[in-house]
PDB file of C-alpha atoms in Angstrom:
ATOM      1  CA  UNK W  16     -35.417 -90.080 -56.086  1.00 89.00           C
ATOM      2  CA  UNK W  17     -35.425 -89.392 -59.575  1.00 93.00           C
ATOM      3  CA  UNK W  18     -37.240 -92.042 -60.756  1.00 95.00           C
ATOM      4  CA  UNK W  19     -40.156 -91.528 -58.297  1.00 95.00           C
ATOM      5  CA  UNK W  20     -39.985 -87.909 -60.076  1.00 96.00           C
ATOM      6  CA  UNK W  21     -40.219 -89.094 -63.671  1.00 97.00           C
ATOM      7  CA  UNK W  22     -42.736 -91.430 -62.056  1.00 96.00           C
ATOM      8  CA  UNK W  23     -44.944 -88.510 -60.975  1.00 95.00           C
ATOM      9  CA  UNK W  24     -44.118 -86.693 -63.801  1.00 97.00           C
ATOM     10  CA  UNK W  25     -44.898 -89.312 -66.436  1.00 97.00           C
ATOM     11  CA  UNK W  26     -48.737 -89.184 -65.396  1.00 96.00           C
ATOM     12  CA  UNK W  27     -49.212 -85.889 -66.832  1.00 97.00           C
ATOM     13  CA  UNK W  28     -50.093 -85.072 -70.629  1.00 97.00           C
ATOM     14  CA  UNK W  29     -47.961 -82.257 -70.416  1.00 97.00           C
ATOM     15  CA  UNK W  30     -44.904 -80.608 -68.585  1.00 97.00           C
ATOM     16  CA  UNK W  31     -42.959 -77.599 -69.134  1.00 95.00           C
ATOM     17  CA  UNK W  32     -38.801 -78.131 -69.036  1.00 96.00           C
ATOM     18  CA  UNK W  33     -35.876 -75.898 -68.815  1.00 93.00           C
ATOM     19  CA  UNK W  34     -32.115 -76.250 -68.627  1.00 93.00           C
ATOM     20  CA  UNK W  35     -29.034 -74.515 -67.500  1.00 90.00           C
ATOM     21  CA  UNK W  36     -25.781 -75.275 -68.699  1.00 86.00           C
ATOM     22  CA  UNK W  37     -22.343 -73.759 -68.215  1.00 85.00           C
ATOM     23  CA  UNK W  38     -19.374 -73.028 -70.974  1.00 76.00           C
ATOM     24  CA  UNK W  39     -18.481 -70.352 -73.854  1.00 68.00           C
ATOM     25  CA  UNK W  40     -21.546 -69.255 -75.493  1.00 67.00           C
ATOM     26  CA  UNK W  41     -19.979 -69.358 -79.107  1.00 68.00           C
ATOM     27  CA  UNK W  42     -19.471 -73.119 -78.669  1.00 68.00           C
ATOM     28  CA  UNK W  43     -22.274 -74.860 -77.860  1.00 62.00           C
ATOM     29  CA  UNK W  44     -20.745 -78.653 -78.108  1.00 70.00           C
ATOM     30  CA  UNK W  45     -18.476 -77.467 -75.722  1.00 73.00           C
ATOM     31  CA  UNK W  46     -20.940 -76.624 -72.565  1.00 78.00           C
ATOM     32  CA  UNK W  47     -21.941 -78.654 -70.008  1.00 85.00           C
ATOM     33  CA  UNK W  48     -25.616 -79.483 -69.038  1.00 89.00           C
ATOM     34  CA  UNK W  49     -25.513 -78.519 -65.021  1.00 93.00           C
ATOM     35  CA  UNK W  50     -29.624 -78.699 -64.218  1.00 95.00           C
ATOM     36  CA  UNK W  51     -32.957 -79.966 -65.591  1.00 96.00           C
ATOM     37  CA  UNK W  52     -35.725 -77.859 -64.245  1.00 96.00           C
ATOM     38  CA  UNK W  53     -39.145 -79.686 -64.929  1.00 97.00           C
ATOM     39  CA  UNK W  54     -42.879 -78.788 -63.545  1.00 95.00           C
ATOM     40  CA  UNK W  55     -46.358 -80.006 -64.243  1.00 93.00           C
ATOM     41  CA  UNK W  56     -49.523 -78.633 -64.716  1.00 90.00           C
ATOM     42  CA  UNK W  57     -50.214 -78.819 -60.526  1.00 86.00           C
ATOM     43  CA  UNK W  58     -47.381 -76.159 -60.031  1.00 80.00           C
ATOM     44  CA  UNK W  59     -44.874 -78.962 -59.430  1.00 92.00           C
ATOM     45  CA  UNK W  60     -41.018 -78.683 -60.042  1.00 95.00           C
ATOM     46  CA  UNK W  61     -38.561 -80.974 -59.683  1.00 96.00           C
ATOM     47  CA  UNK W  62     -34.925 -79.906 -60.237  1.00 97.00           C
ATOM     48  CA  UNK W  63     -32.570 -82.285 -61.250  1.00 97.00           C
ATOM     49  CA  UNK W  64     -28.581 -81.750 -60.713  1.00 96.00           C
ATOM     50  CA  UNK W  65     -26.853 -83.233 -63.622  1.00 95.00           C
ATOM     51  CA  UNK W  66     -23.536 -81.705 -62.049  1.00 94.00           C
ATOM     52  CA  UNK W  67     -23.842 -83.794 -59.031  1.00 95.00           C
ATOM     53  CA  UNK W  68     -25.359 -87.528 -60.470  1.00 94.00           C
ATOM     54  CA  UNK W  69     -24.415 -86.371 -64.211  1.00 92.00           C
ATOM     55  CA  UNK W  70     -25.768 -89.104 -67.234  1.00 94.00           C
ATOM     56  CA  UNK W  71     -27.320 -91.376 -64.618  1.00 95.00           C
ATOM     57  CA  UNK W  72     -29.993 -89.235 -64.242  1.00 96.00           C
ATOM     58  CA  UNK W  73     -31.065 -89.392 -67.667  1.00 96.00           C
ATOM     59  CA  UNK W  74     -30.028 -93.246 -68.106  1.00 95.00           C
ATOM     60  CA  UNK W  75     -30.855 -95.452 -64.799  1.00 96.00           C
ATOM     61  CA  UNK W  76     -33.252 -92.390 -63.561  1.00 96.00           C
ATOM     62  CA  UNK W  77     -35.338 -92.164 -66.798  1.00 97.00           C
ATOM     63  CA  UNK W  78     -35.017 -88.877 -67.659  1.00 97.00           C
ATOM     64  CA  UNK W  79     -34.039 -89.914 -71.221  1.00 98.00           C
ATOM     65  CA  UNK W  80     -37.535 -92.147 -71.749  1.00 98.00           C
ATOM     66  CA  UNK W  81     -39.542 -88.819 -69.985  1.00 98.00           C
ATOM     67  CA  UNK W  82     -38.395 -86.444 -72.733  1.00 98.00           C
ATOM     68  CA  UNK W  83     -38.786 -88.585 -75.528  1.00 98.00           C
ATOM     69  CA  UNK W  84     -41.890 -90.178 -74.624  1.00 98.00           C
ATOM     70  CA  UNK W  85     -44.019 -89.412 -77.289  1.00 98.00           C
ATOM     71  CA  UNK W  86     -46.944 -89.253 -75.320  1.00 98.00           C
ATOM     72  CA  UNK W  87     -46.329 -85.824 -73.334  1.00 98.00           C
ATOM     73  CA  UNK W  88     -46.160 -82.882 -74.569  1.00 97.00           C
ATOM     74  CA  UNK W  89     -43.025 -80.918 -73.278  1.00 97.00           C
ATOM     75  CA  UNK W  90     -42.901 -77.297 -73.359  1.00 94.00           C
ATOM     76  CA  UNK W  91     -39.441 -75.147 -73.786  1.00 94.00           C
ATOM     77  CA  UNK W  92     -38.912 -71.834 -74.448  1.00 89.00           C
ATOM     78  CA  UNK W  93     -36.101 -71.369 -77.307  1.00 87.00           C
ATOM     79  CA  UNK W  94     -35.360 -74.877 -76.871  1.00 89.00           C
ATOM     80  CA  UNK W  95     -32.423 -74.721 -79.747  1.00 86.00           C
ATOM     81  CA  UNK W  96     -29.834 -74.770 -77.466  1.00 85.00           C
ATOM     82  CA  UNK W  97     -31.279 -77.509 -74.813  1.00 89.00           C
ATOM     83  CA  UNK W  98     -32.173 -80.058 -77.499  1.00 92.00           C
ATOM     84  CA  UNK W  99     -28.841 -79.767 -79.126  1.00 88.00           C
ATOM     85  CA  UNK W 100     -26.841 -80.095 -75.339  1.00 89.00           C
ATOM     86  CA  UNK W 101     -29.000 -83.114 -74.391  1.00 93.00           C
ATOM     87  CA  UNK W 102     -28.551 -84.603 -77.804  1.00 93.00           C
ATOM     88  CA  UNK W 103     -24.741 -84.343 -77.971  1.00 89.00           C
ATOM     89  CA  UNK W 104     -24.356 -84.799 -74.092  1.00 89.00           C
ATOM     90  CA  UNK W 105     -27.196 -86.776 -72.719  1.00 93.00           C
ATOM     91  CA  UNK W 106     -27.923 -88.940 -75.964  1.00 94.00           C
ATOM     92  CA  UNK W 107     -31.745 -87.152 -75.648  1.00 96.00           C
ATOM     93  CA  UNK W 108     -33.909 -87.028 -78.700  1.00 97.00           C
ATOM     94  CA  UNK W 109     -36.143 -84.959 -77.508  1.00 97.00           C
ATOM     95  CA  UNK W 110     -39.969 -85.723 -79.449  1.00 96.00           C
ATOM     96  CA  UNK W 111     -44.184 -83.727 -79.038  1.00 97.00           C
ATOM     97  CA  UNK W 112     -41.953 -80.728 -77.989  1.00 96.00           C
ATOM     98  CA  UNK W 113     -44.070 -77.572 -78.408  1.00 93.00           C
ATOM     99  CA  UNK W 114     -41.477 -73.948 -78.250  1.00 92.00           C
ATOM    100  CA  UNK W 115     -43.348 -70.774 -76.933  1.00 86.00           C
ATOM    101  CA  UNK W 116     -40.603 -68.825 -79.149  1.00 84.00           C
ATOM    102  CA  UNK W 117     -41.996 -70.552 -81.858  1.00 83.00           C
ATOM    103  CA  UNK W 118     -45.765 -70.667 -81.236  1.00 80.00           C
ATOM    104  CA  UNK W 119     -45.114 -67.109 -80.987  1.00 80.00           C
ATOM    105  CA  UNK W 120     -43.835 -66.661 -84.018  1.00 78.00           C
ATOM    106  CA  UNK W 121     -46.381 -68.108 -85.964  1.00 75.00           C
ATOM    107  CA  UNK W 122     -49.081 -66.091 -83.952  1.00 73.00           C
ATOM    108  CA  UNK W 123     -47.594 -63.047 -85.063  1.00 73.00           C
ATOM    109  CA  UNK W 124     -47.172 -64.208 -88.568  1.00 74.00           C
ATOM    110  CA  UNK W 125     -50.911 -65.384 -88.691  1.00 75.00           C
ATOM    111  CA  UNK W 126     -51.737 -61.782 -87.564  1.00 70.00           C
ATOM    112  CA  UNK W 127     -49.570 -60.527 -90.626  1.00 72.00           C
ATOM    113  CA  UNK W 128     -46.784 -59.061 -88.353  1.00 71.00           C
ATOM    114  CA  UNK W 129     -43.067 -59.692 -88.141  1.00 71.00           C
ATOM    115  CA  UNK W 130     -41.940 -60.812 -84.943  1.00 68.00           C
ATOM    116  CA  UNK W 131     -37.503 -60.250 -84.464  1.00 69.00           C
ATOM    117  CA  UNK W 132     -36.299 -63.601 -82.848  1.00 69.00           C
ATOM    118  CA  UNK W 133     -35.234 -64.391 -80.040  1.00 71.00           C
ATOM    119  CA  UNK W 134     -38.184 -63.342 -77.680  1.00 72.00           C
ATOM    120  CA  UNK W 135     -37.676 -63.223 -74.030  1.00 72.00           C
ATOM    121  CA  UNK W 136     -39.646 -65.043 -72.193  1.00 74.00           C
ATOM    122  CA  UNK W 137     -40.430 -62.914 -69.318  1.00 74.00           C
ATOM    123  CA  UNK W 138     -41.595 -60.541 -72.671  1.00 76.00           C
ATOM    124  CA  UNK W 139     -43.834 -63.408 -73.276  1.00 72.00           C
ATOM    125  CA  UNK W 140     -45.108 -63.597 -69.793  1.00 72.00           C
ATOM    126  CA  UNK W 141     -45.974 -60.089 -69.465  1.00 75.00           C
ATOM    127  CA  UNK W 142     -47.645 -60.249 -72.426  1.00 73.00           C
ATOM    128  CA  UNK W 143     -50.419 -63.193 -72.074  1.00 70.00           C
ATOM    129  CA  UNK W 144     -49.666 -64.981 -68.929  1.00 74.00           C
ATOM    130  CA  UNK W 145     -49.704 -61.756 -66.779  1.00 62.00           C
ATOM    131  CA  UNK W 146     -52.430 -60.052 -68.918  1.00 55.00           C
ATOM    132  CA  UNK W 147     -50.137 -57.168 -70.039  1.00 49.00           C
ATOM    133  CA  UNK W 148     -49.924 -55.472 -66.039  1.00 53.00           C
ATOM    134  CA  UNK W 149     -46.770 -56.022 -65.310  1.00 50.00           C
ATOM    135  CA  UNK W 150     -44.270 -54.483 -67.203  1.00 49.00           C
ATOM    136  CA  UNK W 151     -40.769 -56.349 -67.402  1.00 49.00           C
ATOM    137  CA  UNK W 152     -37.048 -55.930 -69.062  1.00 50.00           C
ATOM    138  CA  UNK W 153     -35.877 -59.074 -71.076  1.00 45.00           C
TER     139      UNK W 153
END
């Protein structure tokens, strides 16, 4: 099943990723990836349980050549801590990755404005995605 997913998901120039892992917060090489949440463009998402199939997913699946394909663009929010768990766990290098915390950033700083990191991203969403009518808490 997962590689008809990365199948699917390969044909699109662009896909948007997220990933939840378990463990102390104050020691990232010690958590554990648990899911891979990816969707495309067509409102899409596939959710992949690393807990259950674990590096297989990534290896025999192709989950590994989908997130480093250079091709497609893959979109994280505050990806720090999900490149460096799929690095040290998954072997991942993840490449064309494009961070909203980031791209934020460097909107604000084009506008002359300091912008605190981290962001939320439901902060984010209210913002532009949600045209500003919806007020949320991070």
């Amino acid at each position: 099943k997962c590689k008809v997913a990365v199948a699917e998901l390969s044909k699109f120039p662009i896909i948007a990723v997220d990933c939840e892992w378990a463990g102390p917060r104050d020691t990232l090489r010690e958590q554990e990836l648990c899911l891979v949440q990816i969707a495309n463009p067509k409102e899409k998402a596939y959710l992949f349980d690393v807990v259950k199939v674990g590096k297989d997913l990534f290896t025999k699946g192709g989950l590994k050549a989908l997130l480093e394909n250079p091709n497609i663009v893959k979109i994280f929010h505050d990806c720090r801590w999900d490149s460096d768990v799929l690095f040290h766990k998954m072997g991942v290098q993840l490449t064309n990755v494009y961070d909203t915390q980031i791209g934020y950033a460097c909107f604000r700083r084009q506008q002359e404005s300091i912008t605190p990191l981290p962001v939320g991203l439901k902060s984010l969403l209210a913002k532009f995605a949600l045209g500003g009518k919806h007020a949320t808490k991070d």
